[in-house]
Amino acid sequence: MSTTLPRWIDVGLLPLINILAAFIVSGVIIALIGENPFTALTVMLKGAFVYKGALGYTLFYTTNFIFTGLAVAVAFHAMLFNIGGEGQAMLGGIGIGVVALALGGLVPPVLVVLLAIPMSALMGAIWGIIPGWLQAKRGSHIVITTIMFNFIASSIMVWLLTGPMLREGQISPESEHFADGVLLPQMHTLFNAMGMEMARSPLNLSFVLALVMSVVGWALIWRTRLGYTIRATGHSEKATIYAGHSPQKIIMITMAISGALAGMMALNEILGVQQKVILGFTSGYGFTGIAVALMGRNHPVGILFASLLFGALYQGGAELDFEFQNITREMVLMIQGLIILFSGALVYMFNPMLERIYHRLTRGNALTQEEGA
Amino acid sequence: MADLWLQFILTIDATFRVATPLILCAMAGIFSERSGIIDISLEGKMLMAAFTAATIAALTSSPLLALGAAVLVSVVFSLIHGFACITHKGNQVVSGLAINILASGLTVTLGIAIFSQGGQTPYLSGDQRFSSFDLPFAEAARSVPILGTIYAELISGHNILVWVALVSVALTGVVVMRTRFGLRLRAVGEKPEAVDTAGISVTILRYQAVVIAGVLCGIAGAYLSIAHGAGFVREMTAGKGYIALAAMIFGNWRPLQALYACLMFGFLDALAARLQGVDLPYLGQISTDLILALPYVLTVVFLAGFIGKATPPAAIGTPYVKER
């Protein structure tokens, strides 16, 4: 949809208005169930930023969203809708588990970690490239295929964790603990070792990795020939063919990159905190990645801000459990759904209104200038 | 042998119970997608409806009122979907996803606010629900071999909504394939500009389609919480909306084929439940998790054109913009 608005309104103001709309509706619902929406907001803000260690938790969740948001964004540039982030992250987790459980204790932990990182990306990439191949060569719709692949991945997880990977003597579905030292260092240990104070939190090196991947993603999309071709394919497959590239190949490469990024989300949860493969560790982060990419307008900088917003929502939402009787963290899911609705599906609802106001204001300016002259 | 026969009939019987919400949602999907609107929000609408039905049934003890309320809420969510996709030409997948996430958050939030039972609704007793009923002479027929078992175990003893689901297939078939409205509905999903040129409103037709889809999802949700089940538990739809979507695709967007797909997926589900922990001769224990993944695998294989050919409506997923 074309817009006659300047860029700062389109990328800056419009997303803010959409988030505001989502928060207003959420506030009305909170008021309807008999709680004070402003108190709830304060509790969430404090829980996300103010309490000791809160920021660490917020950034920990942010890390998940950066990975899944980047994954969705890269695919979006080729006009591919990858909603299989959940499944790709699960496969990434399985990859980490296989490496860590097979090699842990045999080779130095550092080596295991260094192998587990590319393995998470590789497994995610495989779970992305298959739907990519099916779309490119067999014409299946990528949205449906990736939905199905989420469910298939989840069945594989259940099967592995209740069967072959199940920890001995354990009933709850989880794998053996990884060997000692097979984990990504946590930020507070690193900082404390360097003599700086930092409160305990699950924030680990994955966060740095996520920031690095944001830069890599930016460079890939806007500064490389491949990125250019990906964007060209998104605009017009015919143009890509004319330029001598194969759109099929680009679709598969893009889905592999996208899947790899989603797979790396597992690093944060599995290698950063759990040190074992558990069921349901993706808890919807793959889906939230779609909201993150939409809000961030598929640009790494936007994705960082959107990830921080959702990270704060998740961490602040956990605080709601303690402070209220009637509100739990599921409230966050509701807010999230509204954010996706307003900043995704209804993204241009406020556009005509903004355009009217903007043009009235600028015309007003132009007139006064004329009168002045 | 007689025992094996009874086991088989009982599994088929369970198939119909499991398939009922799938059938209703698949028909909902057919109406919506045949008009050109992708509907992955079957799941969310069904969840909202299940919650509403259980809540109203618990508060008023009237299953009919509960069903009505469930349908109403589901239609409201359909209209939100329509508002985003038809009026504002938003992305249909994103809108559906938003509704699904919103529904899983909203049901738990409201559930806790109303009942304070961690997101569940109170247990519903017999007369607050649509109970199963026996058809006449079911007990007498039980002694007749084969046909008697089929009548007593398979045909008799369902609740009314199972029959509603089966009737909905016939109705969908007639409405979509044999009426003027159905012709226009299919046309708007294939070539909306042709319908527009004929002087028929694309917008109104598509709104009608999503509203019908809402009604059907509403019935499906009510079935889960006040007919098949006896109350709402969080995430009670557990992906059934997506299986229905898969069944609709597997049925190539056609009512009768979609019914077969629903029954097949329902049968796999019922079979998995029956085989849980059972040692089979030669095979040993089969992993039920992998049986449960079969519907998804089959749908992927079908979509890839390895069995049959999938032909989705041509204009699906693209908002209609009038030429200016």
XYZ file of C-alpha atoms in Angstrom:
697
model
C 0.000 0.000 0.000
C 1.418 3.349 -0.961
C 1.663 6.141 1.507
C 2.280 9.837 1.087
C 3.568 10.195 4.615
C 7.177 11.045 5.415
C 9.379 8.212 6.600
C 9.521 9.209 10.257
C 5.751 8.905 10.545
C 5.638 5.629 8.648
C 8.441 3.882 10.557
C 8.321 5.786 13.831
C 4.925 7.155 14.678
C 2.630 4.591 13.076
C 4.072 1.577 14.975
C 3.795 3.560 18.210
C 0.143 4.351 17.512
C -0.529 0.688 16.762
C 1.114 -0.461 20.006
C -0.814 2.225 21.860
C -4.067 0.914 20.387
C -3.184 -2.612 21.549
C -2.404 -1.344 25.041
C -5.614 0.679 25.223
C -7.721 -2.375 24.348
C -5.741 -4.449 26.864
C -6.321 -1.741 29.462
C -10.060 -1.824 28.839
C -10.094 -5.613 29.299
C -8.080 -5.329 32.530
C -10.523 -2.699 33.783
C -13.451 -4.952 32.834
C -12.162 -7.786 34.997
C -11.948 -5.364 37.886
C -8.272 -4.449 38.123
C -6.545 -1.124 37.628
C -4.757 -1.099 34.246
C -2.299 1.580 35.352
C -1.259 -0.413 38.413
C -0.789 -3.433 36.156
C 1.383 -1.401 33.789
C 3.498 -0.091 36.676
C 3.965 -3.612 38.041
C 5.046 -4.825 34.611
C 7.484 -1.962 34.082
C 9.035 -2.475 37.523
C 9.213 -6.212 36.950
C 10.884 -5.737 33.609
C 13.433 -3.031 34.410
C 13.633 -1.913 38.018
C 14.029 -4.894 40.360
C 17.460 -6.443 40.941
C 18.310 -8.734 38.031
C 15.104 -7.764 36.206
C 16.917 -6.228 33.272
C 18.973 -9.404 32.867
C 15.806 -11.474 32.618
C 14.270 -8.998 30.182
C 17.354 -9.162 27.955
C 17.327 -12.954 28.246
C 13.827 -13.090 26.726
C 14.844 -10.359 24.267
C 17.543 -12.719 22.959
C 14.933 -15.324 21.953
C 12.920 -12.709 20.103
C 15.944 -11.297 18.252
C 16.701 -14.727 16.813
C 13.133 -15.608 15.827
C 12.408 -12.054 14.660
C 15.469 -12.041 12.390
C 14.453 -15.457 11.068
C 11.009 -14.223 10.037
C 12.423 -10.960 8.635
C 15.002 -12.599 6.360
C 12.286 -14.787 4.844
C 9.938 -11.793 4.515
C 12.483 -10.058 2.288
C 11.997 -12.833 -0.253
C 8.210 -12.571 0.308
C 8.272 -15.915 2.121
C 6.159 -16.274 5.232
C 8.066 -18.570 7.554
C 5.769 -19.370 10.454
C 7.765 -22.485 11.230
C 10.098 -20.810 13.716
C 8.767 -22.977 16.537
C 9.621 -26.202 14.759
C 12.982 -24.936 13.550
C 13.928 -23.918 17.092
C 12.858 -27.352 18.390
C 15.104 -29.048 15.840
C 17.913 -26.676 16.847
C 17.414 -27.830 20.425
C 17.538 -31.471 19.383
C 20.783 -30.768 17.479
C 22.365 -29.198 20.557
C 21.184 -32.132 22.659
C 22.627 -34.732 20.314
C 26.045 -33.036 20.179
C 26.177 -32.349 23.916
C 25.032 -35.815 24.962
C 27.182 -37.687 22.454
C 30.410 -35.764 22.981
C 30.036 -34.408 26.508
C 32.699 -35.957 28.759
C 34.693 -37.250 25.774
C 36.046 -33.955 24.471
C 36.698 -30.665 26.301
C 33.458 -28.770 27.097
C 34.587 -25.732 25.112
C 34.820 -27.852 21.992
C 31.360 -29.303 22.616
C 29.924 -25.807 22.894
C 31.746 -24.685 19.757
C 30.264 -27.648 17.875
C 26.784 -27.260 19.351
C 26.430 -23.697 18.064
C 26.718 -24.520 14.331
C 24.706 -27.706 14.937
C 21.712 -25.716 16.217
C 21.876 -23.557 13.107
C 22.292 -26.558 10.819
C 19.307 -28.460 12.221
C 17.137 -25.328 12.033
C 18.313 -24.781 8.470
C 17.313 -28.322 7.505
C 13.847 -27.799 9.000
C 13.598 -24.568 6.983
C 15.008 -25.772 3.694
C 12.549 -28.658 3.319
C 9.494 -26.361 3.232
C 11.582 -24.068 1.019
C 12.261 -26.917 -1.373
C 8.594 -27.958 -1.334
C 7.580 -24.393 -2.188
C 10.245 -23.889 -4.856
C 10.042 -27.210 -6.641
C 6.641 -28.657 -5.784
C 4.581 -25.500 -5.385
C 3.252 -26.216 -1.881
C 2.263 -23.136 0.051
C 5.027 -22.299 2.521
C 2.618 -21.077 5.220
C 0.753 -24.379 5.373
C 3.916 -26.484 5.094
C 5.662 -24.631 7.902
C 2.557 -24.947 10.120
C 2.590 -28.691 9.507
C 6.333 -28.836 10.148
C 5.806 -27.218 13.557
C 3.480 -30.038 14.521
C 5.756 -32.714 13.059
C 8.713 -31.249 14.975
C 6.688 -31.217 18.149
C 5.756 -34.894 17.662
C 9.417 -35.749 17.124
C 10.300 -33.893 20.338
C 7.651 -35.780 22.322
C 8.773 -39.080 20.854
C 12.472 -38.417 21.539
C 11.951 -37.139 25.057
C 9.598 -39.920 26.109
C 11.664 -42.597 24.346
C 15.233 -42.602 23.020
C 16.384 -39.406 24.751
C 14.493 -39.843 28.012
C 16.671 -39.562 31.079
C 16.900 -42.834 32.942
C 14.610 -43.109 35.928
C 12.859 -39.913 34.905
C 9.163 -39.628 34.146
C 8.878 -35.993 33.087
C 9.946 -35.675 29.444
C 13.518 -34.394 29.507
C 16.969 -35.609 28.478
C 20.049 -36.364 30.590
C 21.905 -33.386 32.009
C 24.762 -32.209 29.812
C 28.277 -32.794 31.155
C 29.779 -30.176 33.473
C 30.897 -27.058 31.673
C 28.864 -27.721 28.562
C 27.012 -24.436 28.663
C 27.260 -20.906 27.348
C 28.779 -18.693 30.059
C 26.267 -16.520 31.842
C 26.771 -12.794 31.725
C 26.822 -12.226 35.479
C 29.690 -14.753 35.898
C 31.629 -13.046 33.123
C 31.047 -9.583 34.548
C 31.812 -10.633 38.113
C 35.035 -12.293 36.919
C 36.020 -8.994 35.357
C 35.352 -7.335 38.680
C 32.063 -5.679 37.753
C 28.895 -6.075 39.792
C 25.969 -7.730 38.039
C 22.899 -9.331 39.528
C 22.201 -13.015 38.830
C 20.082 -13.688 35.766
C 19.899 -16.297 33.021
C 21.308 -13.780 30.526
C 24.162 -15.529 28.726
C 26.531 -15.178 25.781
C 23.668 -15.972 23.362
C 22.656 -12.334 23.780
C 25.978 -11.204 22.311
C 25.595 -13.807 19.593
C 22.122 -12.431 18.828
C 23.535 -8.915 18.490
C 26.257 -10.217 16.184
C 23.658 -12.020 14.083
C 21.670 -8.773 13.819
C 24.682 -7.053 12.280
C 25.373 -10.058 10.053
C 21.717 -10.110 9.011
C 21.779 -6.408 8.186
C 24.969 -6.791 6.149
C 23.598 -9.854 4.385
C 20.349 -8.255 3.318
C 21.573 -4.775 2.404
C 25.264 -5.128 1.658
C 25.759 -8.385 -0.253
C 24.886 -9.616 -3.701
C 22.915 -12.522 -2.185
C 20.881 -10.109 -0.079
C 20.141 -8.018 -3.122
C 18.976 -11.086 -5.007
C 16.809 -12.148 -2.059
C 15.117 -8.753 -2.041
C 14.795 -8.802 -5.816
C 13.100 -12.209 -5.651
C 10.683 -10.772 -3.109
C 9.753 -7.980 -5.497
C 9.564 -9.928 -8.720
C 10.541 -13.479 -9.549
C 10.580 -12.589 -13.232
C 13.191 -9.901 -12.642
C 15.336 -12.445 -10.815
C 15.162 -14.866 -13.721
C 15.953 -12.020 -16.133
C 18.971 -11.109 -14.031
C 20.215 -14.651 -14.410
C 19.370 -16.043 -10.986
C 17.175 -18.990 -10.139
C 14.298 -17.953 -7.849
C 13.979 -21.586 -6.719
C 17.539 -21.581 -5.480
C 17.065 -18.238 -3.751
C 13.899 -19.462 -2.025
C 15.724 -22.495 -0.662
C 18.789 -20.509 0.446
C 16.582 -17.910 2.142
C 14.599 -20.551 4.002
C 17.831 -22.232 5.106
C 19.149 -18.943 6.533
C 15.803 -18.231 8.147
C 15.638 -21.702 9.675
C 19.217 -21.450 10.916
C 18.448 -18.200 12.761
C 15.352 -19.717 14.358
C 17.333 -22.842 15.278
C 19.897 -20.714 17.091
C 17.190 -19.532 19.465
C 17.599 -22.924 21.142
C 21.130 -21.908 22.206
C 19.726 -19.334 24.601
C 17.311 -21.719 26.298
C 19.038 -25.107 26.074
C 22.761 -24.290 26.158
C 22.375 -21.049 28.089
C 20.097 -22.146 30.921
C 18.587 -25.625 30.945
C 21.667 -27.736 30.154
C 19.299 -30.469 29.044
C 16.663 -30.809 26.323
C 13.189 -30.224 27.710
C 9.750 -30.357 26.152
C 8.140 -27.094 25.109
C 11.186 -24.880 25.573
C 10.166 -22.835 22.516
C 6.938 -21.726 24.276
C 5.663 -19.660 21.371
C 8.810 -17.599 20.777
C 8.756 -18.659 17.124
C 5.285 -17.208 16.666
C 6.192 -14.033 18.535
C 9.048 -13.647 16.064
C 6.416 -12.813 13.463
C 5.152 -9.932 15.577
C 8.713 -8.800 16.196
C 9.553 -8.767 12.493
C 6.306 -6.983 11.600
C 6.799 -4.293 14.207
C 10.471 -3.925 13.400
C 9.584 -3.494 9.709
C 12.001 -6.357 8.907
C 14.995 -4.204 9.781
C 17.496 -5.380 12.436
C 17.330 -2.070 14.314
C 13.541 -2.235 14.432
C 13.760 -5.881 15.439
C 16.028 -5.003 18.388
C 13.486 -2.488 19.689
C 10.551 -4.826 19.124
C 12.425 -7.681 20.828
C 13.107 -5.481 23.811
C 9.402 -4.614 24.017
C 8.386 -8.266 23.978
C 11.203 -9.215 26.343
C 9.923 -6.619 28.788
C 6.349 -7.870 28.314
C 7.360 -11.448 29.122
C 9.472 -10.597 32.129
C 7.010 -7.957 33.392
C 4.176 -10.400 32.807
C 5.781 -12.911 35.160
C 5.627 -10.237 37.846
C 1.840 -9.974 37.408
C 1.499 -13.486 38.889
C 2.909 -12.300 42.223
C 1.135 -8.978 42.499
C -2.401 -9.764 41.417
C -4.932 -12.412 42.245
C -6.883 -11.987 39.061
C -4.142 -11.449 36.491
C -1.546 -13.987 35.415
C 1.145 -14.055 32.787
C -1.369 -15.327 30.241
C -2.419 -11.690 30.138
C 0.786 -11.163 28.161
C -0.437 -13.578 25.483
C -3.572 -11.490 25.160
C -1.578 -8.257 24.828
C 0.697 -9.987 22.329
C -2.267 -11.116 20.229
C -3.598 -7.549 20.204
C -0.192 -6.157 19.220
C 0.013 -8.588 16.293
C -3.532 -7.663 15.299
C -2.961 -3.911 15.362
C 0.611 -3.712 14.116
C 0.311 -6.634 11.719
C -3.120 -7.204 10.254
C -4.513 -3.716 10.870
C -1.227 -1.937 10.215
C -2.709 0.633 7.845
C -5.954 1.250 9.699
C -4.721 4.550 11.077
C -2.985 5.560 7.867
C -5.801 7.560 6.205
C -6.437 9.442 9.430
C -2.753 10.254 9.863
C -2.504 11.333 6.242
C -5.444 13.700 6.647
C -4.015 15.249 9.793
C -0.513 15.496 8.361
C -1.612 17.126 5.124
C -3.871 19.558 6.944
C -0.952 20.565 9.164
C 1.583 20.868 6.347
C -0.846 22.739 4.139
C -1.478 25.040 7.071
C 2.278 25.640 7.250
C 2.548 26.257 3.533
C -0.293 28.772 3.682
C 1.210 30.731 6.561
C 4.510 30.812 4.731
C 2.787 32.175 1.641
C 0.993 34.783 3.679
C 4.289 35.730 5.270
C 5.820 36.183 1.840
C -13.308 -62.731 16.824
C -16.482 -61.183 18.238
C -14.308 -59.275 20.669
C -12.084 -57.970 17.875
C -15.196 -56.911 15.966
C -16.454 -55.003 18.993
C -13.046 -53.352 19.422
C -13.156 -52.280 15.801
C -16.680 -50.862 16.106
C -15.708 -49.013 19.278
C -12.700 -47.464 17.513
C -14.914 -46.325 14.646
C -17.355 -44.965 17.206
C -14.530 -43.007 18.842
C -13.479 -41.801 15.392
C -16.791 -39.984 14.993
C -16.490 -38.390 18.432
C -12.972 -37.159 17.704
C -13.772 -36.104 14.144
C -16.855 -33.994 14.968
C -15.009 -30.731 15.768
C -12.669 -31.378 12.833
C -15.621 -31.770 10.469
C -17.302 -28.568 11.650
C -14.073 -26.574 11.423
C -13.155 -28.030 8.047
C -16.550 -26.932 6.680
C -15.921 -23.497 8.220
C -12.579 -23.427 6.445
C -14.198 -24.362 3.145
C -16.626 -21.436 3.314
C -13.914 -18.962 4.217
C -11.186 -20.177 1.886
C -13.496 -20.788 -1.066
C -14.307 -17.067 -0.837
C -10.590 -16.266 -0.921
C -9.926 -15.644 2.776
C -7.248 -17.856 4.381
C -8.485 -18.935 7.783
C -5.864 -20.220 10.189
C -7.945 -18.760 13.015
C -10.249 -21.806 13.134
C -8.293 -22.831 16.216
C -8.731 -19.518 18.034
C -12.407 -19.172 17.220
C -13.070 -22.708 18.408
C -11.158 -22.032 21.635
C -13.126 -18.831 22.324
C -16.363 -20.696 21.593
C -15.434 -23.607 23.864
C -14.703 -21.190 26.684
C -17.879 -19.168 26.127
C -20.073 -22.265 25.966
C -18.677 -23.705 29.197
C -18.952 -20.340 30.962
C -22.550 -19.699 29.939
C -23.511 -23.318 30.670
C -22.002 -23.041 34.150
C -23.747 -19.728 34.833
C -27.187 -20.436 33.330
C -27.342 -24.257 33.139
C -28.834 -23.953 29.660
C -26.852 -25.769 26.965
C -28.877 -24.120 24.204
C -28.115 -20.644 25.504
C -24.475 -21.675 25.843
C -24.386 -22.856 22.251
C -25.921 -19.588 21.089
C -23.396 -17.535 23.021
C -20.509 -19.626 21.696
C -21.661 -19.083 18.127
C -22.059 -15.358 18.785
C -18.539 -14.940 20.196
C -17.043 -16.998 17.396
C -18.823 -14.822 14.839
C -17.480 -11.690 16.542
C -13.954 -13.044 16.074
C -14.802 -13.871 12.466
C -15.835 -10.277 11.999
C -12.543 -9.079 13.478
C -10.789 -11.322 10.953
C -13.001 -9.927 8.203
C -12.460 -6.352 9.345
C -8.701 -6.829 9.133
C -8.599 -8.884 5.919
C -11.520 -7.576 3.889
C -12.022 -3.982 4.999
C -8.411 -3.113 5.725
C -6.810 -5.573 3.285
C -4.450 -6.801 5.988
C -2.383 -9.946 5.804
C -4.760 -12.886 6.321
C -2.215 -15.204 7.912
C -1.088 -12.537 10.371
C -4.672 -11.738 11.305
C -5.456 -15.426 11.880
C -2.347 -15.864 13.979
C -3.230 -12.803 16.055
C -6.687 -14.225 16.748
C -5.240 -17.581 17.823
C -2.774 -15.994 20.249
C -5.375 -13.539 21.503
C -7.799 -16.408 22.132
C -5.344 -18.468 24.149
C -4.531 -15.461 26.334
C -8.076 -14.162 26.638
C -9.712 -17.475 27.597
C -7.327 -18.040 30.515
C -7.451 -14.403 31.641
C -11.250 -14.253 31.612
C -11.517 -17.755 33.066
C -9.445 -16.788 36.089
C -11.360 -13.531 36.500
C -14.760 -15.247 36.428
C -14.189 -18.577 38.180
C -10.773 -18.284 39.944
C -9.943 -21.904 39.077
C -6.689 -21.350 37.224
C -8.367 -20.802 33.876
C -10.746 -23.752 34.025
C -14.497 -23.574 34.258
C -16.454 -25.577 36.851
C -17.367 -29.169 36.076
C -20.673 -29.334 34.231
C -23.299 -31.865 35.266
C -25.533 -33.856 32.917
C -28.346 -31.401 32.276
C -25.978 -28.462 31.735
C -24.578 -30.222 28.683
C -25.685 -31.865 25.472
C -25.706 -35.459 26.719
C -25.510 -38.475 24.473
C -28.773 -40.234 23.890
C -29.622 -43.763 22.807
C -31.708 -44.264 19.721
C -34.872 -46.388 20.102
C -34.357 -50.160 20.440
C -30.576 -49.768 20.867
C -30.526 -52.121 23.846
C -32.726 -54.662 22.096
C -30.588 -54.559 18.954
C -27.392 -55.280 20.876
C -28.066 -59.044 20.766
C -28.324 -59.104 16.963
C -24.899 -59.992 15.544
C -22.967 -57.475 13.386
C -25.809 -55.121 12.390
C -27.015 -54.964 15.975
C -23.579 -54.023 17.280
C -23.234 -51.392 14.589
C -26.608 -49.909 15.520
C -26.151 -50.032 19.282
C -22.510 -48.974 19.537
C -21.822 -46.929 16.435
C -25.028 -45.228 15.349
C -26.735 -44.876 18.697
C -25.362 -43.106 21.751
C -24.047 -39.856 20.286
C -24.935 -36.333 21.338
C -26.895 -34.082 19.029
C -23.863 -32.065 17.862
C -22.280 -35.133 16.241
C -25.336 -35.296 14.021
C -25.207 -31.544 13.448
C -21.641 -31.946 12.172
C -22.659 -34.617 9.693
C -25.618 -32.540 8.518
C -23.283 -29.551 8.110
C -21.347 -31.496 5.488
C -24.465 -32.104 3.434
C -25.516 -28.479 3.834
C -22.069 -27.199 2.885
C -22.090 -29.433 -0.172
C -25.476 -28.174 -1.304
C -24.860 -24.514 -0.500
C -21.371 -24.274 -1.979
C -21.869 -26.506 -4.992
C -25.558 -26.237 -5.867
C -26.846 -22.739 -5.081
C -26.447 -19.329 -6.647
C -24.844 -18.055 -3.462
C -22.357 -20.927 -3.626
C -21.516 -20.204 -7.243
C -20.826 -16.582 -6.398
C -18.843 -17.646 -3.337
C -16.600 -19.886 -5.418
C -16.300 -17.226 -8.103
C -15.158 -14.625 -5.593
C -12.396 -16.952 -4.478
C -11.290 -17.661 -8.025
C -11.730 -14.378 -9.862
C -13.147 -11.597 -7.701
C -12.923 -9.001 -10.493
C -15.415 -11.055 -12.533
C -17.874 -11.035 -9.650
C -17.341 -7.320 -9.184
C -17.946 -6.676 -12.890
C -21.233 -8.558 -12.599
C -22.305 -5.958 -10.074
C -22.046 -8.148 -6.991
C -20.183 -6.861 -3.955
C -16.984 -8.807 -3.255
C -16.875 -7.334 0.229
C -20.372 -8.443 1.232
C -19.869 -11.949 -0.168
C -16.622 -12.420 1.709
C -18.139 -11.113 4.937
C -20.993 -13.590 4.538
C -18.461 -16.382 4.072
C -16.443 -15.559 7.201
C -19.615 -15.203 9.275
C -20.776 -18.697 8.236
C -17.301 -19.958 9.137
C -17.717 -18.307 12.543
C -21.036 -20.052 13.163
C -19.530 -23.473 12.370
C -16.443 -22.895 14.533
C -18.767 -21.794 17.323
C -20.632 -25.111 17.200
C -17.306 -26.975 17.136
C -16.117 -25.148 20.252
C -19.382 -25.795 22.087
C -19.081 -29.488 21.185
C -15.677 -29.655 22.871
C -16.656 -28.084 26.170
C -20.341 -28.851 26.713
C -21.029 -32.005 24.680
C -17.902 -34.125 24.327
C -16.319 -32.659 27.449
C -17.814 -31.344 30.670
C -16.176 -27.972 31.075
C -13.389 -25.846 29.663
C -9.708 -26.474 30.295
C -6.995 -24.157 29.010
C -5.758 -24.819 25.475
C -8.511 -27.398 25.133
C -8.548 -27.228 21.326
C -4.923 -28.485 21.318
C -4.262 -27.951 17.622
C -7.567 -29.399 16.383
C -8.187 -26.240 14.377
C -4.944 -26.834 12.515
C -5.768 -30.516 11.921
C -9.110 -29.377 10.501
C -7.228 -26.966 8.254
C -5.030 -29.851 7.134
C -8.101 -32.018 6.517
C -9.704 -29.278 4.453
C -6.576 -29.011 2.296
C -6.322 -32.792 2.108
C -9.939 -32.800 0.917
C -8.938 -30.328 -1.775
C -11.345 -27.634 -0.447
C -14.339 -29.921 -1.201
C -16.921 -30.832 1.472
C -17.233 -34.590 0.955
C -13.516 -35.211 0.494
C -12.817 -33.010 3.530
C -15.244 -35.183 5.522
C -13.290 -38.298 4.526
C -10.037 -36.614 5.508
C -11.506 -35.617 8.893
C -12.662 -39.192 9.469
C -9.257 -40.541 8.507
C -7.447 -38.112 10.819
C -10.018 -38.851 13.532
C -9.461 -42.564 13.049
C -5.688 -42.153 13.459
C -6.349 -40.266 16.677
C -8.758 -42.914 17.981
C -6.368 -45.666 16.947
C -3.465 -43.996 18.735
C -5.549 -43.740 21.896
C -6.438 -47.441 21.657
C -2.896 -48.597 20.910
C -1.364 -46.658 23.807
C 0.823 -49.172 25.620
C -0.587 -52.179 23.758
C 1.817 -54.890 22.586
C 0.978 -55.811 19.013
C 1.969 -59.173 17.591
C 5.204 -58.883 15.514
C 5.298 -55.092 15.880
C 5.575 -54.652 19.618
C 4.583 -51.246 20.967
C 3.999 -48.587 18.344
C 4.839 -45.016 19.286
C 1.518 -43.213 19.423
C 3.249 -39.830 19.065
C 4.333 -40.766 15.582
C 0.814 -41.952 14.637
C -0.483 -38.593 15.821
C 1.972 -36.825 13.493
C 0.647 -38.696 10.448
C -2.106 -36.168 9.536
C 0.516 -33.443 9.234
C 2.928 -35.609 7.277
C 0.174 -36.753 4.916
C -0.924 -33.169 4.325
C 2.633 -32.114 3.464
C 2.961 -35.036 1.071
C -0.389 -34.222 -0.517
C 0.399 -30.529 -0.897
C 3.681 -31.420 -2.551
C 1.702 -33.229 -5.219
C 3.037 -36.686 -4.448
C -0.499 -38.049 -4.007
C -3.121 -36.295 -6.114
C -2.978 -32.615 -6.876
C -3.930 -29.766 -4.564
C -5.887 -27.005 -6.277
C -6.514 -24.137 -3.870
C -8.868 -21.299 -4.867
C -6.964 -19.057 -7.299
C -7.485 -15.753 -5.491
C -6.819 -17.089 -2.000
C -4.876 -14.798 0.284
C -5.007 -11.746 -1.942
C -7.160 -8.834 -0.826
C -9.405 -7.479 -3.548
C -8.520 -3.998 -4.735
C -10.840 -2.355 -7.216
C -9.091 -0.925 -10.257
C -9.274 2.825 -10.241
